[in-house]
Coordinates of C-alpha atoms in Angstrom, one line a residue:
M26 CA -31.2 27.7 -24.9
P27 CA -28.0 29.2 -23.4
F28 CA -27.4 27.7 -20.1
S29 CA -24.0 29.2 -19.5
E30 CA -22.7 32.6 -20.8
S31 CA -19.5 34.5 -20.1
D32 CA -17.7 37.2 -21.9
D33 CA -16.1 34.9 -24.4
M34 CA -18.3 31.8 -24.5
T35 CA -21.9 30.6 -24.7
L36 CA -23.0 27.0 -23.9
L37 CA -26.2 25.8 -25.4
L38 CA -28.0 22.7 -23.9
N39 CA -30.8 20.6 -25.4
A40 CA -32.5 19.2 -22.4
R41 CA -34.4 16.7 -24.6
N42 CA -31.4 14.9 -25.9
G43 CA -28.5 16.0 -23.7
Q44 CA -26.7 17.7 -26.7
T45 CA -24.4 20.5 -25.8
L46 CA -22.9 23.2 -28.2
E47 CA -20.2 25.6 -27.1
L48 CA -19.8 28.9 -29.1
D49 CA -17.4 31.7 -28.9
M50 CA -18.7 35.3 -29.2
A51 CA -18.7 35.3 -33.0
G52 CA -20.3 31.9 -33.4
W53 CA -23.0 32.8 -30.9
A54 CA -23.9 36.1 -32.7
I55 CA -24.2 34.1 -36.0
V56 CA -26.5 31.5 -34.5
K57 CA -28.4 34.1 -32.6
R58 CA -29.1 36.0 -35.8
C59 CA -30.3 32.7 -37.4
L60 CA -32.5 31.9 -34.5
D61 CA -34.0 35.4 -34.7
S62 CA -34.7 35.2 -38.4
L63 CA -36.4 31.8 -37.8
K64 CA -38.5 33.2 -35.1
H65 CA -39.6 36.5 -36.8
G66 CA -39.4 35.5 -40.4
D67 CA -37.8 38.8 -41.3
A68 CA -34.7 37.5 -43.2
A69 CA -33.6 34.5 -45.2
P70 CA -31.9 32.0 -42.7
D71 CA -28.6 30.2 -43.3
R72 CA -30.1 26.9 -44.4
E73 CA -26.9 24.9 -43.8
L74 CA -26.8 26.3 -40.3
V75 CA -30.4 25.7 -39.6
S76 CA -29.9 22.1 -40.8
C77 CA -27.0 21.6 -38.3
L78 CA -29.0 23.1 -35.6
A79 CA -31.9 20.9 -36.4
T80 CA -29.7 17.8 -36.2
L81 CA -28.7 18.8 -32.7
G82 CA -32.2 19.4 -31.8
F83 CA -31.8 23.2 -31.2
V84 CA -34.3 23.8 -34.0
V85 CA -37.6 22.1 -34.4
P86 CA -40.7 22.7 -36.3
A87 CA -42.8 25.6 -35.3
E88 CA -45.9 23.6 -34.8
L89 CA -44.1 21.0 -32.6
D90 CA -45.1 21.3 -28.8
E91 CA -42.0 19.9 -27.1
F92 CA -43.6 20.0 -23.7
S93 CA -46.5 17.9 -24.9
D94 CA -44.1 15.5 -26.5
E95 CA -42.1 15.0 -23.3
E96 CA -45.3 14.7 -21.3
E97 CA -46.5 11.9 -23.6
R98 CA -43.2 10.2 -23.4
L99 CA -43.3 10.2 -19.6
R100 CA -46.9 8.7 -19.7
L101 CA -45.8 5.9 -22.1
N102 CA -42.7 5.2 -19.9
K103 CA -44.9 5.0 -16.7
V104 CA -47.1 2.4 -18.1
D105 CA -44.3 0.4 -19.9
K106 CA -44.2 -3.3 -18.8
S107 CA -41.1 -4.3 -20.8
R108 CA -39.2 -4.3 -17.3
L109 CA -40.4 -5.3 -13.9
F110 CA -38.7 -3.4 -11.1
V111 CA -38.8 -4.9 -7.6
T112 CA -36.9 -3.4 -4.7
I113 CA -36.7 -6.0 -1.8
A114 CA -35.7 -5.4 1.8
P115 CA -35.1 -8.9 3.3
T116 CA -34.8 -7.0 6.6
M117 CA -35.1 -3.6 8.2
A118 CA -32.5 -4.4 10.8
C119 CA -29.0 -2.8 10.4
N120 CA -25.7 -3.4 12.0
Q121 CA -25.0 0.4 12.3
H122 CA -26.5 3.4 13.9
C123 CA -25.9 6.2 11.5
S124 CA -26.5 9.7 13.0
Y125 CA -28.2 11.0 10.0
C126 CA -30.2 7.8 9.0
F127 CA -33.6 8.5 7.6
Q128 CA -34.9 5.2 8.9
R129 CA -34.3 6.0 12.5
S130 CA -38.0 5.7 13.4
I131 CA -38.5 2.4 11.6
A132 CA -38.9 -0.8 13.7
K133 CA -35.8 -3.1 13.1
T134 CA -37.5 -6.3 11.9
K135 CA -36.3 -9.9 11.7
I136 CA -35.4 -11.4 8.3
M137 CA -38.2 -12.0 5.9
S138 CA -39.7 -15.5 6.6
E139 CA -39.0 -18.4 4.3
E140 CA -42.7 -18.6 3.5
L141 CA -42.8 -14.9 2.5
Q142 CA -39.6 -15.4 0.4
Q143 CA -41.2 -18.1 -1.5
A144 CA -44.3 -16.0 -1.9
T145 CA -42.3 -13.1 -3.1
V146 CA -40.7 -15.3 -5.8
E147 CA -44.2 -16.4 -6.8
F148 CA -45.4 -12.9 -6.9
V149 CA -42.4 -11.8 -9.3
R150 CA -43.1 -14.9 -11.4
R151 CA -46.7 -14.0 -11.8
Q152 CA -46.3 -10.3 -12.2
L153 CA -43.6 -10.6 -14.8
G154 CA -46.0 -11.2 -17.6
D155 CA -44.5 -10.4 -21.0
S156 CA -41.7 -8.4 -19.4
R157 CA -38.3 -8.7 -21.1
Q158 CA -36.2 -7.8 -17.9
L159 CA -36.4 -8.4 -14.2
V160 CA -34.6 -5.6 -12.3
V161 CA -34.1 -6.3 -8.6
Q162 CA -32.6 -3.9 -6.0
W163 CA -31.7 -5.3 -2.6
F164 CA -32.4 -2.7 0.0
G165 CA -32.8 -2.4 3.9
G166 CA -32.0 -1.8 6.6
E167 CA -28.8 -3.5 5.9
P168 CA -29.6 -6.1 3.2
L169 CA -26.4 -8.3 3.7
I170 CA -28.0 -9.2 7.3
G171 CA -30.4 -11.3 5.1
Y172 CA -27.7 -12.7 2.9
A173 CA -29.3 -16.2 2.9
A174 CA -32.6 -14.8 1.9
I175 CA -31.0 -12.9 -0.9
T176 CA -29.2 -16.0 -2.1
F177 CA -32.3 -18.1 -2.1
M178 CA -34.5 -15.5 -3.8
T179 CA -31.7 -14.7 -6.5
R180 CA -31.4 -18.4 -7.4
A181 CA -35.3 -18.7 -7.9
F182 CA -35.4 -15.3 -9.9
K183 CA -32.6 -16.4 -12.2
A184 CA -34.2 -19.8 -12.8
I185 CA -37.5 -18.0 -13.7
C186 CA -35.7 -15.6 -16.1
A187 CA -33.7 -18.4 -17.7
E188 CA -36.8 -20.3 -18.2
R189 CA -38.4 -17.3 -20.0
G190 CA -35.3 -16.3 -21.9
I191 CA -35.3 -12.8 -20.3
D192 CA -32.5 -10.7 -18.7
Y193 CA -31.9 -10.6 -15.0
Y194 CA -30.2 -7.6 -13.4
A195 CA -29.6 -6.8 -9.7
E196 CA -28.0 -4.2 -7.6
M197 CA -27.5 -3.5 -4.0
L198 CA -27.3 -0.6 -1.6
T199 CA -25.2 -1.6 1.5
N200 CA -22.8 -0.2 4.1
G201 CA -20.5 -2.9 3.0
V202 CA -19.4 -3.9 6.5
L203 CA -20.6 -7.6 6.0
L204 CA -18.8 -8.0 2.9
T205 CA -16.1 -10.7 3.0
P206 CA -13.6 -11.9 0.3
E207 CA -15.9 -15.0 -0.2
R208 CA -19.1 -12.7 -0.6
V209 CA -17.2 -10.4 -3.0
A210 CA -16.3 -13.3 -5.0
A211 CA -20.0 -14.5 -5.0
L212 CA -21.3 -11.2 -6.3
P213 CA -21.3 -12.4 -10.1
E214 CA -23.3 -15.6 -9.0
L215 CA -25.9 -13.2 -7.5
S216 CA -25.8 -11.2 -10.7
I217 CA -25.3 -8.0 -8.7
K218 CA -24.1 -5.7 -11.4
A219 CA -24.0 -2.5 -9.4
L220 CA -23.2 -1.9 -5.8
Q221 CA -23.4 1.2 -3.7
I222 CA -21.4 1.5 -0.4
S223 CA -21.7 4.7 1.8
L224 CA -18.8 6.2 3.7
D225 CA -18.4 9.3 5.9
G226 CA -15.1 10.7 5.2
T227 CA -12.0 9.6 7.5
P228 CA -12.4 6.5 9.6
E229 CA -12.5 8.8 12.7
T230 CA -15.7 10.5 11.3
Y231 CA -17.1 7.3 10.1
S232 CA -16.6 5.8 13.7
G233 CA -18.4 8.9 15.4
R234 CA -21.4 8.9 12.9
R235 CA -22.0 5.2 12.7
Q236 CA -21.3 4.7 16.4
V237 CA -18.7 1.9 15.8
P238 CA -15.3 1.5 17.5
I239 CA -12.4 3.2 15.7
A240 CA -10.6 -0.1 15.3
K241 CA -13.7 -1.6 13.4
A242 CA -13.8 1.7 11.2
E243 CA -10.2 1.4 10.4
A244 CA -10.4 -2.3 9.6
H245 CA -13.5 -1.7 7.4
Y246 CA -11.6 1.0 5.3
R247 CA -8.6 -1.3 4.9
F248 CA -10.9 -4.0 3.7
L249 CA -12.5 -1.8 1.1
A250 CA -9.1 -0.3 0.0
E251 CA -7.7 -3.9 -0.5
H252 CA -10.8 -5.3 -2.2
V253 CA -12.2 -2.4 -4.0
Q254 CA -10.9 -3.5 -7.3
D255 CA -12.3 -7.1 -6.7
I256 CA -15.7 -5.5 -6.1
V257 CA -15.5 -3.5 -9.3
D258 CA -14.5 -6.3 -11.3
A259 CA -17.1 -8.5 -9.8
T260 CA -19.9 -6.2 -10.4
G261 CA -18.9 -3.9 -13.3
S262 CA -20.2 -0.8 -11.3
L263 CA -19.3 0.6 -7.9
T264 CA -20.8 3.8 -6.3
M265 CA -19.0 5.1 -3.3
R266 CA -21.3 7.5 -1.7
I267 CA -19.6 9.8 0.7
N268 CA -22.2 11.6 3.0
V269 CA -21.1 15.0 3.7
D270 CA -22.1 18.3 5.4
R271 CA -20.1 21.5 6.3
D272 CA -18.0 19.5 9.0
N273 CA -16.7 16.8 6.8
I274 CA -16.8 18.0 3.3
E275 CA -13.0 18.1 2.8
E276 CA -12.7 14.5 4.1
A277 CA -14.3 13.3 0.7
K278 CA -11.0 13.9 -0.9
Y279 CA -9.5 11.5 1.8
V280 CA -11.6 8.6 0.6
V281 CA -10.6 9.2 -3.0
R282 CA -6.9 9.3 -2.2
L283 CA -7.2 6.3 0.0
F284 CA -8.4 4.2 -2.9
K285 CA -5.9 5.8 -5.3
S286 CA -3.1 5.0 -2.9
H287 CA -3.9 1.4 -3.4
G288 CA -3.5 1.8 -7.2
V289 CA -7.2 1.7 -7.9
V290 CA -8.1 4.2 -10.6
D291 CA -11.0 2.6 -12.4
H292 CA -13.5 4.3 -14.7
R293 CA -16.2 2.1 -13.2
I294 CA -16.0 3.7 -9.9
D295 CA -18.5 6.4 -9.2
F296 CA -17.3 8.6 -6.3
R297 CA -20.5 10.6 -5.3
L298 CA -21.2 13.1 -2.6
G299 CA -24.2 12.4 -0.5
F300 CA -26.4 15.3 0.5
I301 CA -27.3 15.0 4.1
N302 CA -30.5 17.3 4.2
T303 CA -34.2 17.4 5.4
S304 CA -35.8 16.1 2.3
R305 CA -36.1 12.6 3.9
G306 CA -37.5 13.6 7.3
L307 CA -34.5 14.7 9.3
V308 CA -35.6 17.6 11.3
D309 CA -33.2 20.6 10.9
C310 CA -30.5 18.2 9.9
V311 CA -29.8 17.5 13.7
P312 CA -27.0 16.8 14.7
H313 CA -25.4 18.0 11.5
D314 CA -24.4 21.3 10.0
C315 CA -26.0 20.8 6.7
F316 CA -25.3 22.6 3.4
T317 CA -28.0 24.7 1.7
N318 CA -28.8 23.6 -1.9
T319 CA -26.6 26.4 -3.3
E320 CA -23.7 25.5 -0.9
F321 CA -23.9 21.8 -1.9
A322 CA -23.9 22.6 -5.7
E323 CA -20.8 24.6 -5.2
K324 CA -19.0 21.9 -3.3
E325 CA -20.0 19.3 -5.7
L326 CA -18.5 21.3 -8.5
V327 CA -15.2 21.5 -6.7
F328 CA -15.3 17.8 -5.9
R329 CA -15.9 17.0 -9.6
R330 CA -12.8 19.0 -10.6
F331 CA -10.9 17.3 -8.0
L332 CA -11.9 13.8 -9.4
E333 CA -10.8 14.7 -12.8
A334 CA -7.5 15.9 -11.5
E335 CA -7.1 12.7 -9.8
G336 CA -7.7 10.6 -13.0
Y337 CA -11.2 9.4 -12.2
M338 CA -14.5 9.3 -14.3
V339 CA -16.8 11.9 -13.2
F340 CA -20.5 10.7 -13.4
G341 CA -23.6 12.9 -13.1
M342 CA -24.0 14.6 -16.4
P343 CA -27.7 15.8 -16.6
R344 CA -29.4 13.6 -19.2
P345 CA -33.0 13.2 -20.4
K346 CA -34.8 10.7 -18.0
R347 CA -37.4 8.1 -18.6
Y348 CA -39.1 8.9 -15.4
P349 CA -38.2 10.8 -12.0
C350 CA -37.9 7.6 -10.1
T351 CA -39.4 4.1 -10.3
A352 CA -42.2 5.1 -7.9
V353 CA -44.2 6.4 -10.7
V354 CA -43.8 3.4 -12.8
R355 CA -46.9 1.0 -12.9
N356 CA -44.8 -2.2 -13.2
S357 CA -42.5 -1.2 -10.0
F358 CA -42.8 -2.4 -6.6
T359 CA -41.1 -2.3 -3.2
I360 CA -41.4 -5.2 -0.9
D361 CA -40.6 -5.0 2.9
P362 CA -39.8 -8.0 5.2
H363 CA -43.6 -8.3 6.1
G364 CA -44.7 -8.5 2.3
N365 CA -46.0 -5.1 2.3
L366 CA -46.1 -3.8 -1.3
G367 CA -45.3 0.0 -1.9
K368 CA -43.8 2.3 -4.5
C369 CA -41.3 4.6 -2.8
I370 CA -37.9 3.2 -2.1
P371 CA -36.8 5.4 0.7
A372 CA -40.3 4.8 2.5
V373 CA -39.6 0.9 2.5
G374 CA -40.6 -0.3 6.1
T375 CA -43.3 2.5 6.6
S376 CA -46.9 2.8 5.5
Q377 CA -46.1 5.9 3.4
S378 CA -46.6 4.4 0.0
T379 CA -47.9 0.9 0.9
F380 CA -51.0 -0.1 -1.2
A381 CA -51.2 -3.8 -0.8
R382 CA -49.6 -6.9 0.7
I383 CA -48.2 -10.2 -0.6
L384 CA -50.6 -13.0 0.8
P385 CA -48.6 -16.3 0.8
D386 CA -51.8 -18.4 0.9
D387 CA -53.8 -16.3 -1.6
M388 CA -51.8 -15.0 -4.5
D389 CA -54.7 -14.7 -6.8
R390 CA -56.1 -11.9 -4.3
T391 CA -52.7 -10.3 -4.1
L392 CA -52.6 -9.9 -7.8
R393 CA -56.3 -8.6 -7.9
D394 CA -55.2 -6.1 -5.2
V395 CA -52.3 -4.9 -7.3
T396 CA -54.3 -4.8 -10.5
T397 CA -57.3 -2.7 -9.1
A398 CA -55.5 -0.4 -6.7
E399 CA -54.9 3.2 -7.5
M400 CA -51.2 3.2 -6.7
P401 CA -49.3 6.0 -4.9
Y402 CA -47.8 8.6 -7.3
E403 CA -49.6 7.1 -10.3
R404 CA -51.1 10.5 -11.3
F405 CA -47.9 12.4 -10.7
N406 CA -47.3 14.8 -13.6
P407 CA -44.5 17.4 -13.2
F408 CA -45.6 19.1 -16.4
H409 CA -48.7 20.4 -14.5
S410 CA -47.1 20.9 -11.2
E411 CA -46.6 24.5 -10.1
G412 CA -42.9 25.3 -9.8
C413 CA -42.0 22.7 -12.5
G414 CA -44.4 23.2 -15.3
G415 CA -42.7 25.1 -18.3
C416 CA -39.2 24.7 -16.8
L417 CA -36.7 24.2 -19.7
M418 CA -34.7 21.7 -17.6
L419 CA -37.6 19.4 -16.9
P420 CA -36.7 16.6 -19.3
T421 CA -33.4 16.2 -17.2
C422 CA -35.3 15.7 -13.8
L423 CA -39.1 15.2 -14.5
G424 CA -39.7 17.0 -11.3
S425 CA -37.4 14.9 -9.2
C426 CA -38.9 13.2 -6.1
P427 CA -42.8 12.9 -6.4
K428 CA -43.0 13.5 -2.6
H429 CA -41.8 17.0 -3.2
H430 CA -45.0 17.9 -4.8
V431 CA -48.4 18.2 -3.1
S432 CA -51.8 19.1 -4.7
G433 CA -50.1 20.0 -8.0
R434 CA -47.4 22.3 -6.5
R435 CA -43.8 21.8 -5.7
V436 CA -43.3 22.2 -2.0
V437 CA -39.6 21.3 -1.6
A438 CA -37.0 23.8 -3.2
C439 CA -35.6 22.5 -6.5
G440 CA -32.0 21.6 -6.0
M441 CA -31.5 20.9 -9.8
R442 CA -31.4 24.6 -10.7
E443 CA -28.5 25.4 -8.3
G444 CA -25.4 25.9 -10.3
F445 CA -26.9 24.2 -13.2
G446 CA -24.8 26.3 -15.8
D447 CA -21.6 25.5 -14.1
K448 CA -22.4 21.8 -13.9
I449 CA -23.3 21.6 -17.6
T450 CA -20.2 23.7 -18.6
F451 CA -18.0 21.2 -16.5
Y452 CA -19.4 18.0 -18.0
H453 CA -19.3 19.5 -21.6
R454 CA -15.6 20.4 -21.3
F455 CA -14.8 17.2 -19.2
H456 CA -16.1 14.9 -21.9
K457 CA -14.5 16.9 -24.6
R458 CA -11.1 16.6 -22.9
R459 CA -11.7 13.0 -22.6
L460 CA -12.6 12.6 -26.4
D461 CA -9.6 14.7 -27.4
G462 CA -7.4 12.6 -25.2
R463 CA -8.5 9.4 -26.9
T464 CA -8.1 11.1 -30.3
Q465 CA -4.5 11.9 -29.6
V466 CA -3.5 8.3 -28.4

């Protein structure tokens, strides 16, 4: 379907496979006539054109129900056990006090006990079954406070995977303050292949929002600027999440220019705007002046253009997804410092999605509880949720966060639709320019 139209251009998007097709006025008129002829059967279609459109997925057999196909694909992906996903918070404690933190009401626990660390390893070992990959995300609180626990469990996980001949993949979400040159150098040993670090604009803004002395904020920014290339080389993927609202949006450019001034322009760095909003429980976004969905989409587009102009890779092209998030996947678990098993990553440390608990002295019972429990979000189906069902963009988001749906109805406004045409147009042309640039070299 046309997702972006202007006086001289029409851009088609196939949400099922991510294909885009840009047409001028004459080309769109030809394609439209061809599609109309297929729909109404009132003229002989251009068979060569039909074949081309079918290859791109813009023409499908009349009897094919694409929504049913996509719904079945989601069902199969939800029960797929080829990968085991485990998000572990070794502690809910944090070394900062972010003004917008969605975990403000969560008790700051101590580090996971050694007994529970060993039980977590045993739970993972037995839950793996015939899985071909173990995917671990280190979360918190601030996970690096529990660095020793991470190191212990990582070694055990890697030994299990090596014994079974399966792949081990880990990633971490961190504020980065506890990173040191030695810990950066140890990232490959921990098999952390993706790292996300959050910032807030300038050091002054960071200092105010994190409630840390300005000298510490400036020292942290210097450390990151001097070691960001080492972090990227050690992991292969770095996301710099810049949390923004109306007050500090322009400071996102400062962060990018800071790293560029240190000679770091690497296609493995994903500079990303973090949308501070109410979806994670912040009431009225106090004390911040938050964007609306529409405003944020507009600012994101401006930021994408800025990143391209600065020579960086721009991530975020909407693609068909396997699932909206791992909360809906049967073989996915969150584990908090007390051993509580849940499904929703942002809800770690709360009872919101907890359905069982790791019992160090009774692993058989733990596994029975997991096997027999009806897990949170297990029945989530965006194809039958009012507000999402029938949406042509559904394969690219699959309803987004399951918590945004209650009793078969979407209750939180969809941010995906905001500026979607402009977003698709940007990425289509961005990747075309990159491809053209490679061709000319």
